[in-house]
Short mmCIF file of C-alpha atoms in Angstrom, two decimals:
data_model
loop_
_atom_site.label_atom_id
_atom_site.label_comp_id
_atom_site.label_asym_id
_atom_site.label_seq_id
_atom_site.Cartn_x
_atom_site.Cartn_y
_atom_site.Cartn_z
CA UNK G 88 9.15 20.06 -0.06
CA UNK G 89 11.24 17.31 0.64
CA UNK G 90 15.46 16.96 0.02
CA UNK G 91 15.34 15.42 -3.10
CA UNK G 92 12.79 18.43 -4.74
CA UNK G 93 15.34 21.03 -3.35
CA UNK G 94 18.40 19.29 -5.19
CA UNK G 95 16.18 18.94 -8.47
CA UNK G 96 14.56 22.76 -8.07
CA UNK G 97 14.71 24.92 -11.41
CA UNK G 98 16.60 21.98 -13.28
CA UNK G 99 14.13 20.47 -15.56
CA UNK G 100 10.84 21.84 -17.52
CA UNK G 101 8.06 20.59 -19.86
CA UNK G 102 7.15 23.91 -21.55
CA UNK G 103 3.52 22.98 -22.86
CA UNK G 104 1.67 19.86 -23.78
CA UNK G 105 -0.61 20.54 -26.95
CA UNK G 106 -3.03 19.01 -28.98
CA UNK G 107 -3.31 19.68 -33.25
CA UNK G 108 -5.94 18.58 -35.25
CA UNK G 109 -5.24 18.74 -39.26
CA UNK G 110 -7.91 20.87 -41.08
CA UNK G 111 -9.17 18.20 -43.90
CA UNK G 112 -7.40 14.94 -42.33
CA UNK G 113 -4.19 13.69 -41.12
CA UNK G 114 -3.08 12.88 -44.82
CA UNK G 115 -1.08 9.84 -46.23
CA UNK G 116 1.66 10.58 -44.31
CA UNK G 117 1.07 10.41 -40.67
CA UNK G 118 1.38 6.70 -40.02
CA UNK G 119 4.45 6.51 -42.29
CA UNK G 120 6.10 9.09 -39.92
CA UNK G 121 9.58 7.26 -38.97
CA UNK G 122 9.03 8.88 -35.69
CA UNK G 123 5.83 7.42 -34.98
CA UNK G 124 5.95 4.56 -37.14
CA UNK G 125 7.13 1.81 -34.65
CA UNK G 126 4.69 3.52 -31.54
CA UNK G 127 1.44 2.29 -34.44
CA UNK G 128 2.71 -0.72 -36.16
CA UNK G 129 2.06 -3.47 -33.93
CA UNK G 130 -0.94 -2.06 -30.96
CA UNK G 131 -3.15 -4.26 -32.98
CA UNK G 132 -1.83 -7.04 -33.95
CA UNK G 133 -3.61 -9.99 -34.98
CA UNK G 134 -2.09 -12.51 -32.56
CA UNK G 135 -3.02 -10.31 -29.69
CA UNK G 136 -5.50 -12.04 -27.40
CA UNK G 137 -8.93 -10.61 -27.42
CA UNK G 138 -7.99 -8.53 -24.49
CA UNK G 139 -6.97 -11.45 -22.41
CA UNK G 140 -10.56 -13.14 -22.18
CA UNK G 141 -11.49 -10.19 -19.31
CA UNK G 142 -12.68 -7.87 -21.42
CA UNK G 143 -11.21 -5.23 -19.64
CA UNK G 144 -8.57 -2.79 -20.18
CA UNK G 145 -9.35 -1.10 -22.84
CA UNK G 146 -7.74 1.81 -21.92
CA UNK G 147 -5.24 2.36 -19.43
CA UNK G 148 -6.53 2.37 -15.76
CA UNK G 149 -6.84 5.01 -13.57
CA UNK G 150 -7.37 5.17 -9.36
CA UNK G 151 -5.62 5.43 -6.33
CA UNK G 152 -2.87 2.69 -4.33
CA UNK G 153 -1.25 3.03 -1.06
CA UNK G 154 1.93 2.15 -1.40
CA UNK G 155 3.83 5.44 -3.00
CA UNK G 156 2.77 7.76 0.32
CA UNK G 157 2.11 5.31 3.23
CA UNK G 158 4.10 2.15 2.63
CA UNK G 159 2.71 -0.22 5.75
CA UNK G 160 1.15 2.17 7.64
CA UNK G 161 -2.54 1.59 6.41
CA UNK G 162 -6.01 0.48 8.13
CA UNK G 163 -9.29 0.04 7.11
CA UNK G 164 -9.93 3.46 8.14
CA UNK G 165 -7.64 5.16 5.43
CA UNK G 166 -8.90 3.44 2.80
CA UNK G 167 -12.45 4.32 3.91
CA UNK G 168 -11.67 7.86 3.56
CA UNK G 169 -9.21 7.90 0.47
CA UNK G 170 -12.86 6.15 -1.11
CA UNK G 171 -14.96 9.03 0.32
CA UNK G 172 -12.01 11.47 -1.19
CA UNK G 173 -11.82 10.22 -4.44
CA UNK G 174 -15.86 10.92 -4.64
CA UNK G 175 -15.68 14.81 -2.96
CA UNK G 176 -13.34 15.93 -4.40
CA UNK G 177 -14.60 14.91 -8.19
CA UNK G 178 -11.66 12.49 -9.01
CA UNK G 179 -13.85 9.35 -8.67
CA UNK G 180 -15.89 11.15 -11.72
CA UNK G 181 -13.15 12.02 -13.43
CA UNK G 182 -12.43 8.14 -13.99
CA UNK G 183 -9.57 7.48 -11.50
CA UNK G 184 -11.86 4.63 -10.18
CA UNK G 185 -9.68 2.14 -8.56
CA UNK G 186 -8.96 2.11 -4.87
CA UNK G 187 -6.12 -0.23 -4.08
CA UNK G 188 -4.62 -1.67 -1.62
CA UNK G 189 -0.81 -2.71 -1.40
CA UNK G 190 1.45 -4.42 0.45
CA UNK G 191 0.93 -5.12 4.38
CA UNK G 192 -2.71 -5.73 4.67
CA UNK G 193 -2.01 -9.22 6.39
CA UNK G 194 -1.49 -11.10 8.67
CA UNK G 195 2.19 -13.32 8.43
CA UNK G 196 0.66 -16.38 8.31
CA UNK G 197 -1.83 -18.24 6.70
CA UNK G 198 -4.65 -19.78 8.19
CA UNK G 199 -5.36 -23.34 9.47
CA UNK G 200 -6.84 -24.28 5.75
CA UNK G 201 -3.78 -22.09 4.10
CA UNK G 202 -6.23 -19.17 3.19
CA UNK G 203 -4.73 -15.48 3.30
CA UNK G 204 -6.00 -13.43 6.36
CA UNK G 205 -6.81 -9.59 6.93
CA UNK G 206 -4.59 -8.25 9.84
CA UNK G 207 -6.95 -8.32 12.65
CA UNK G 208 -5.48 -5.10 14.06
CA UNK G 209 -5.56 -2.77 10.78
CA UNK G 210 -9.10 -4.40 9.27
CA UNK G 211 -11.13 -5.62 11.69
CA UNK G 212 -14.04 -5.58 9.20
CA UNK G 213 -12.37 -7.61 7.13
CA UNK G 214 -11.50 -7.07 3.47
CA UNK G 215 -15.14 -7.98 2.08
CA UNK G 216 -16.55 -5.59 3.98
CA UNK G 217 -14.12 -3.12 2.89
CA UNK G 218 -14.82 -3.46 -0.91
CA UNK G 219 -18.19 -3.25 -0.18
CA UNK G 220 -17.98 -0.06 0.90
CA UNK G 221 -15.70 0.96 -1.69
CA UNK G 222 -18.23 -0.48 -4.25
CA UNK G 223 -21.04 1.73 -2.36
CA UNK G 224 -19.13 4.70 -3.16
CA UNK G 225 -19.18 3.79 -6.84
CA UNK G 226 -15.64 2.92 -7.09
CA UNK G 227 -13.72 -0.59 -7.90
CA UNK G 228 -11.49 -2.54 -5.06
CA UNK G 229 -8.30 -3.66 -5.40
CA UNK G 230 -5.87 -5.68 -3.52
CA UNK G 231 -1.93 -6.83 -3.57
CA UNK G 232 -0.24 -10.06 -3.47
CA UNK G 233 3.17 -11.52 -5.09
CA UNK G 234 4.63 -13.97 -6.86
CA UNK G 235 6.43 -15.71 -4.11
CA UNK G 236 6.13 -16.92 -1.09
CA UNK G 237 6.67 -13.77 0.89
CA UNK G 238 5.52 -10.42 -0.06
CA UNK G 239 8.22 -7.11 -0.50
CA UNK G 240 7.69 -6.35 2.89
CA UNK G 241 8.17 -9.04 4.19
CA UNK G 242 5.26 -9.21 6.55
CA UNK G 243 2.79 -11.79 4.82
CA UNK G 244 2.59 -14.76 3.01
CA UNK G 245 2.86 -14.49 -1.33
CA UNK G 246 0.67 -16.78 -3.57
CA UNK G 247 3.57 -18.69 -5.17
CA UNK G 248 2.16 -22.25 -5.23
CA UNK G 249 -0.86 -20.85 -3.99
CA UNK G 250 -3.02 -19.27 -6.61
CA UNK G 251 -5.72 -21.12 -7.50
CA UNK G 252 -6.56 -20.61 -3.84
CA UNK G 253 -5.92 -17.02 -3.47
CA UNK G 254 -7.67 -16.11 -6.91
CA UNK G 255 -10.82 -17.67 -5.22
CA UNK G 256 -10.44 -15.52 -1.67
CA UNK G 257 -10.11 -12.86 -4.21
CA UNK G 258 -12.61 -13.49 -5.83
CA UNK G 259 -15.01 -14.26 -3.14
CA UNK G 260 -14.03 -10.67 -1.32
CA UNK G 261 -15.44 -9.03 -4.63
CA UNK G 262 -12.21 -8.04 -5.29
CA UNK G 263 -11.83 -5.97 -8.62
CA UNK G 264 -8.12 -5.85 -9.14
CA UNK G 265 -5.14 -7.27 -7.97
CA UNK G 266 -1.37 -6.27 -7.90
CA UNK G 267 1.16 -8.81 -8.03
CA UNK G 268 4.77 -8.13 -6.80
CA UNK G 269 7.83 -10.15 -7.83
CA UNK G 270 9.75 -10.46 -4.42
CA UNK G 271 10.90 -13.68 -3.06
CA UNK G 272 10.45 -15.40 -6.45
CA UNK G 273 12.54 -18.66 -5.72
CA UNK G 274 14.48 -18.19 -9.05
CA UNK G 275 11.47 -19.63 -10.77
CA UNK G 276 10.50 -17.56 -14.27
CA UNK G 277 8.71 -14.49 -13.93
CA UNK G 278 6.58 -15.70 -17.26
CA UNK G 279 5.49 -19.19 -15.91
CA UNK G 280 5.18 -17.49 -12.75
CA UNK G 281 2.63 -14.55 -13.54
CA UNK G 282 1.08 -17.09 -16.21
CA UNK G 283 -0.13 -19.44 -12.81
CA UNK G 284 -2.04 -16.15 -11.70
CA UNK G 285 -3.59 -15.49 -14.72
CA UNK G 286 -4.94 -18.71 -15.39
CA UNK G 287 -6.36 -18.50 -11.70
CA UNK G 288 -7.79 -15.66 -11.82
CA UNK G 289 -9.64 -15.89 -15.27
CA UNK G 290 -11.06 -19.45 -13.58
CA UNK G 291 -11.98 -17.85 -10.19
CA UNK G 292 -15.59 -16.43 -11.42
CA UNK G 293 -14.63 -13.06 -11.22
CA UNK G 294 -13.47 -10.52 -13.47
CA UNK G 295 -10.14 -9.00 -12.41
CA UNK G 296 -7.74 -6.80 -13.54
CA UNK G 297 -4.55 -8.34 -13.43
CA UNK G 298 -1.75 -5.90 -12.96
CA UNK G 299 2.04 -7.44 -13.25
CA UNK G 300 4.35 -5.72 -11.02
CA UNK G 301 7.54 -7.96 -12.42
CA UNK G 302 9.84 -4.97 -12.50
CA UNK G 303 10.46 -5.13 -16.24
CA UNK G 304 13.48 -7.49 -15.46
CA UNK G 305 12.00 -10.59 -17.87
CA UNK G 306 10.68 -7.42 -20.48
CA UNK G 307 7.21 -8.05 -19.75
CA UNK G 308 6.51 -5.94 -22.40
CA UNK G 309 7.16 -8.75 -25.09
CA UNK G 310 4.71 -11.48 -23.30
CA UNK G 311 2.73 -9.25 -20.87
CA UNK G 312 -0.25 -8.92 -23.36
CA UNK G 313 -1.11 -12.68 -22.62
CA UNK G 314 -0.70 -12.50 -19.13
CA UNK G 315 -2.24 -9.56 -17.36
CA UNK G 316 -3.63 -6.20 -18.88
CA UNK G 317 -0.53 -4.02 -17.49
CA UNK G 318 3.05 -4.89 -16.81
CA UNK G 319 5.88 -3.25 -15.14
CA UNK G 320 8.67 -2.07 -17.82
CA UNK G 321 10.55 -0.13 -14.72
CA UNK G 322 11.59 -0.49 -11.35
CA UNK G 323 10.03 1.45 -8.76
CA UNK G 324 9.51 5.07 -8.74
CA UNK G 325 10.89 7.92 -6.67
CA UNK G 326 9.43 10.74 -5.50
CA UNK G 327 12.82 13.20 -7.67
CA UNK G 328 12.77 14.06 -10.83
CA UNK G 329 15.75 11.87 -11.63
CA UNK G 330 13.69 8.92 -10.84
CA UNK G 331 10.83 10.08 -12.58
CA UNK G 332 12.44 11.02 -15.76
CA UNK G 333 14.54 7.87 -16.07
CA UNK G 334 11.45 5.92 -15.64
CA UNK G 335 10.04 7.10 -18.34
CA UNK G 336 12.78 6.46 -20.78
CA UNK G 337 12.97 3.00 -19.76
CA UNK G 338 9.05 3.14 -20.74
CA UNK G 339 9.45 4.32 -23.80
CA UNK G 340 11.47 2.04 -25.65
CA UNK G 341 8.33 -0.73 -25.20
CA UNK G 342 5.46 1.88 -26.42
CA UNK G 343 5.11 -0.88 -29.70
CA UNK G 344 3.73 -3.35 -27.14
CA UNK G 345 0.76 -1.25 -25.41
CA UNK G 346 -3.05 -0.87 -26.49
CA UNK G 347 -6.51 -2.15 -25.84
CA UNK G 348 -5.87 -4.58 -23.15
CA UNK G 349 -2.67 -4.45 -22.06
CA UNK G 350 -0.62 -1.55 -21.06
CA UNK G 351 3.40 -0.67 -20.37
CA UNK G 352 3.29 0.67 -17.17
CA UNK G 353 6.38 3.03 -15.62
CA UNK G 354 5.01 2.64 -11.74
CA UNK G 355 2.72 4.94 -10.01
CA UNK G 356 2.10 8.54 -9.92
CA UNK G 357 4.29 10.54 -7.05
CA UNK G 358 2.46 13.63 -8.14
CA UNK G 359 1.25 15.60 -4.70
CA UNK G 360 3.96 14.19 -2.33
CA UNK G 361 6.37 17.05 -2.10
CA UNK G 362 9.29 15.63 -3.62
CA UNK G 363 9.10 18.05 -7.16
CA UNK G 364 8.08 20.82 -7.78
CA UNK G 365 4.53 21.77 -9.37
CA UNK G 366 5.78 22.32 -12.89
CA UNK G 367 7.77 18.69 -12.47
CA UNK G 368 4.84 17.48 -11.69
CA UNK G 369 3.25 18.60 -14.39
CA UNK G 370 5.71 16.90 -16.84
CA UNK G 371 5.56 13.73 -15.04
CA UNK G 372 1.48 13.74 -15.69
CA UNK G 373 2.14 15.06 -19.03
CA UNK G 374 4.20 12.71 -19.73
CA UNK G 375 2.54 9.38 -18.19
CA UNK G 376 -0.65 10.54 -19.62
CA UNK G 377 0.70 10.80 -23.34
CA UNK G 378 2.32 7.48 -22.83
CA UNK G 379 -1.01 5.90 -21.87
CA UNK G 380 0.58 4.70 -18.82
CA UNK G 381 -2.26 4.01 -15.47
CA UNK G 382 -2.30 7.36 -14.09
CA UNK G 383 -2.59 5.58 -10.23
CA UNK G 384 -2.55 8.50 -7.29
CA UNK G 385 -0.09 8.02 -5.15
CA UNK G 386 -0.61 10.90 -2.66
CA UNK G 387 -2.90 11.76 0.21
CA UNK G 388 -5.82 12.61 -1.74
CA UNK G 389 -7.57 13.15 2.06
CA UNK G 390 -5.18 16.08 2.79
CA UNK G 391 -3.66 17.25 -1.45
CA UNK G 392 -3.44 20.57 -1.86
CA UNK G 393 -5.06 22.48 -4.16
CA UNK G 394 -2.57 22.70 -6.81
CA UNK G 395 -2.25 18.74 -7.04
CA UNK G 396 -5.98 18.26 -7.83
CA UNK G 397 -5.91 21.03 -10.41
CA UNK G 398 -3.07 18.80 -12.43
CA UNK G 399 -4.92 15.64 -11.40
CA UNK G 400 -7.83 16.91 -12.65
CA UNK G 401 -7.27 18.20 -16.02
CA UNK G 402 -10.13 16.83 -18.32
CA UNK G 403 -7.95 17.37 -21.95
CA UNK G 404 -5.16 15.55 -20.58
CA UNK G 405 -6.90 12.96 -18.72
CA UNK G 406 -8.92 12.24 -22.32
CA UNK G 407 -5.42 12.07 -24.09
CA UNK G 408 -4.28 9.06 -21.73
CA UNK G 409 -8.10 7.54 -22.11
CA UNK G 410 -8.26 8.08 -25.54
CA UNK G 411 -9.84 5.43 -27.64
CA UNK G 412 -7.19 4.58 -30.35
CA UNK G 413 -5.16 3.64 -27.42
CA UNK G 414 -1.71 4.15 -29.34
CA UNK G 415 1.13 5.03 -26.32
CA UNK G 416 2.82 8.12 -27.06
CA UNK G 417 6.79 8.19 -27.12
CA UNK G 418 10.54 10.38 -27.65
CA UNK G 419 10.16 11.45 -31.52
CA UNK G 420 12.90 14.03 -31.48
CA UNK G 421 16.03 15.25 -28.72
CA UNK G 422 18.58 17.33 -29.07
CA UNK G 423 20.36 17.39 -26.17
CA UNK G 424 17.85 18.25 -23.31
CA UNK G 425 15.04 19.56 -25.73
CA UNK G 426 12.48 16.62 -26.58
CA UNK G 427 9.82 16.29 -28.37
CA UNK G 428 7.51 13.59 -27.21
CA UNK G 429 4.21 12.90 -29.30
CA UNK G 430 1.06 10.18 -30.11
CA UNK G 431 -1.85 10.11 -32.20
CA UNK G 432 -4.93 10.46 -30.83
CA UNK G 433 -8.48 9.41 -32.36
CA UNK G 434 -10.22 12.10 -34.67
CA UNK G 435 -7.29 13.15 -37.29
CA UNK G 436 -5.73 14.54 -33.71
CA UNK G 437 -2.43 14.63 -32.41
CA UNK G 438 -0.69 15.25 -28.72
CA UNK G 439 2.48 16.55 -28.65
CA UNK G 440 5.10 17.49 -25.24
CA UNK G 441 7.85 19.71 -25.78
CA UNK G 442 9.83 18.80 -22.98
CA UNK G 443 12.99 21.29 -21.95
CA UNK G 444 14.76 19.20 -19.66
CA UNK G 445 18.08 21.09 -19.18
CA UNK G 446 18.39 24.08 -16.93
CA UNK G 447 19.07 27.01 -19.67
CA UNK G 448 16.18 28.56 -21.83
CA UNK G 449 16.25 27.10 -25.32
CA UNK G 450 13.77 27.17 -28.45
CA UNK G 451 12.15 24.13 -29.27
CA UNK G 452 10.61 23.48 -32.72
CA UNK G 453 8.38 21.24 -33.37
CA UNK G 454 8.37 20.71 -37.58
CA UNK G 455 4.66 19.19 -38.60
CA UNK G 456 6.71 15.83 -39.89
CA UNK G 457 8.68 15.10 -36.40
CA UNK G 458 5.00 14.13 -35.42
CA UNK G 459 3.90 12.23 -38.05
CA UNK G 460 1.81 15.27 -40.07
CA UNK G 461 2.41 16.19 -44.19
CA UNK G 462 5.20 19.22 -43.77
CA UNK G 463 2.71 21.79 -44.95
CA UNK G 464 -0.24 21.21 -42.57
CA UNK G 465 -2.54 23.83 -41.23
CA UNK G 466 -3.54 22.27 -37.80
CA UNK G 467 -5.53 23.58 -35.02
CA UNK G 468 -3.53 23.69 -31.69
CA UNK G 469 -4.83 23.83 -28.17
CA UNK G 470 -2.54 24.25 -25.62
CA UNK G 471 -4.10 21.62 -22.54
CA UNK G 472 -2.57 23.54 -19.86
CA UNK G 473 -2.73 26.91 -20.76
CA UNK G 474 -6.53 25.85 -22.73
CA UNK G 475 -5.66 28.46 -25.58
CA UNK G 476 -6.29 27.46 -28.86
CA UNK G 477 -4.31 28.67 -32.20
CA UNK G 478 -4.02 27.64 -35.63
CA UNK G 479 -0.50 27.03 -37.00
CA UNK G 480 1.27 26.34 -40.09
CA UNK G 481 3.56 23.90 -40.74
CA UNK G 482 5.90 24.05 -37.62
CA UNK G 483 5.76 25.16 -33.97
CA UNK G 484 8.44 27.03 -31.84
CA UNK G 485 8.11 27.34 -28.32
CA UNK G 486 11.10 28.73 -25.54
CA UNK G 487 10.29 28.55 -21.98
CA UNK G 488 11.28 30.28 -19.80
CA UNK G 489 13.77 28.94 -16.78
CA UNK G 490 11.64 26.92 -14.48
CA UNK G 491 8.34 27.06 -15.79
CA UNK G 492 5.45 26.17 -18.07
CA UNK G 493 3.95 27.83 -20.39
#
């Protein structure tokens, strides 16, 4: 465990994450919840466009990217295996189907007709022959550029003023998603920047998920749904539970502008590189999964240990992020550390986290209209960690214990 998991150790718990069905129906009620009124009022708005002519996105995605665990020290052959991983270990059928690459796959410069190049040295197959063998494996490709003319690192070019261009190598690698960075940006607008991209990529030929990494600095969230099919609401993530948690408060207060198509996005999962502990783990998956956030691995998933694929694979929570009404979850209820975090789901069904995050035990009570259910509702209950099911009557209580979930 690294530094920053011993200094967060024992501080901070989700107690359960559940799902409640009503017997009979949800009622009149649940969408005029206050607390989950604004998280439903506007996913589906009529000015949205039809899921920004791609056709994709229509729930949030899910794969693998380099960046969180091995920054620039990548090769052809690590993204070879992470591809054969993702298939043995039963991720890939799980849905996390994306295997992307981030910054540092280049080479500084440009060549003589100002196309982008593979670094010799770390993919001497090149990047087509890459994604081909990702595609062989059954899984999608993806790639990283940014929107200026260097990327973060520093160590290649960007595609500022070079899009059209770079949509077409993109393209013409098979390329199945891209990430685009905001570094070295020139001072010109994030919006007309990312906009260029867009446009590029929805004339290159190919379909391709356009992910926004703009940092949340222009609120993406408020023009991101024309643009790309996720944007970045946050900076980047941490592997500590401070940096976790505060990312997803930022999140949260842009949940009215995600569903089918475009999707707030809090940066990548740090679940599985040592930084937290299991259970804070298990609240940052709980949480990113009820926020329909992309649940992107950002581990080893070549060396994980067992108890990261057990949270990476849960089934009931994976479904809750995938789930079709694609309405993000968000904070309904806090008193002090004790939250209450909850969504509607599709089939009269709601999620609900009870989230301690102070260091004492403490009761949490969940009353049936915090989440958007008629006060005197008889729901079915399944507890997606523990998989217990109970039926329950108007209100839950739940105290952890220090440290833990239950």
């Amino acid at each position: 465990m690294g530094e920053s998991g011993m200094n967060s150790w024992g501080l901070f718990v989700m107690i359960t994450m559940m799902m409640v069905m009503v017997r009979g129906g949800m009622g009149k009620s649940f969408r005029g919840s206050e607390g989950l009124q604004n998280c439903v009022h506007s996913t589906h708005s009529t000015s949205w466009k039809t899921l920004l002519a791609n056709d994709i996105a229509y729930t949030p995605q899910m794969g693998w990217n380099s960046w969180n665990h091995f920054r620039c020290n990548i090769d052809e052959n690590l993204i070879k295996g992470t591809a054969d991983a993702m298939v043995s270990s039963g991720l890939a059928a799980l849905g996390y189907q994306y295997v992307n690459l981030d910054d540092c796959w280049g080479e500084p410069n440009r060549d003589s007709e100002g196309n982008l190049v593979a670094k010799c040295s770390a993919f001497p197959s090149g990047i087509k022959a890459l994604a081909d063998y990702v595609h062989s494996k059954g899984l999608k490709f993806g790639i990283y550029s940014d929107a200026g003319t260097q990327t973060c690192s520093k160590t290649m070019p960007g595609s500022l003023d070079h899009e059209e261009q770079d949509a077409k190598t993109f393209a013409s690698w098979e390329v199945d998603y891209l990430k685009y960075d905001n570094c070295e940006n020139n001072g010109i607008s994030a919006k007309e920047r990312y906009t260029r991209m867009s446009k590029a990529l929805l004339n290159s030929g190919r379909v391709i998920f356009f992910s926004l990494c703009e940092w949340g600095q222009e609120d993406p969230a408020t023009w991101g749904k024309d643009v790309g099919n996720s944007w970045r609401t946050t900076g980047d993530i941490e592997d500590d539970w401070n940096s976790m948690t505060s990312r997803a408060d930022e999140n949260d207060k842009w949940a009215a502008h995600a569903g089918p198509g475009g999707w707030n996005d809090p940066d990548m999962l740090e679940v599985g590189n040592g930084g937290m502990t299991t259970e804070e783990y298990r609240c940052h998956f709980s949480i990113w999964a009820l926020a329909k956030a992309p649940l992107l691995i950002g581990c080893d998933v070549q060396s994980m240990d067992s108890s990261t694929l057990e949270l990476l694979s849960n089934e009931e929570v994976i479904a809750v992020n995938q789930d079709e009404l694609g309405v993000q979850g968000r904070k309904v209820k806090k008193d002090g550390d004790l939250e209450v975090w909850a969504g509607p789901l599709s089939g009269n069904r709601v999620a609900v986290v009870l989230w301690n995050r102070g260091s004492s035990q403490a009761d949490i009570t969940v009353n049936w209209s915090d989440v958007g259910l008629c006060p005197s509702a008889v729901v079915d209950a399944r507890d997606l960690w523990a998989s217990f099911n109970s039926n329950i009557g108007s209100r839950i209580t739940r105290c952890p214990s220090g440290f833990s979930c239950l």
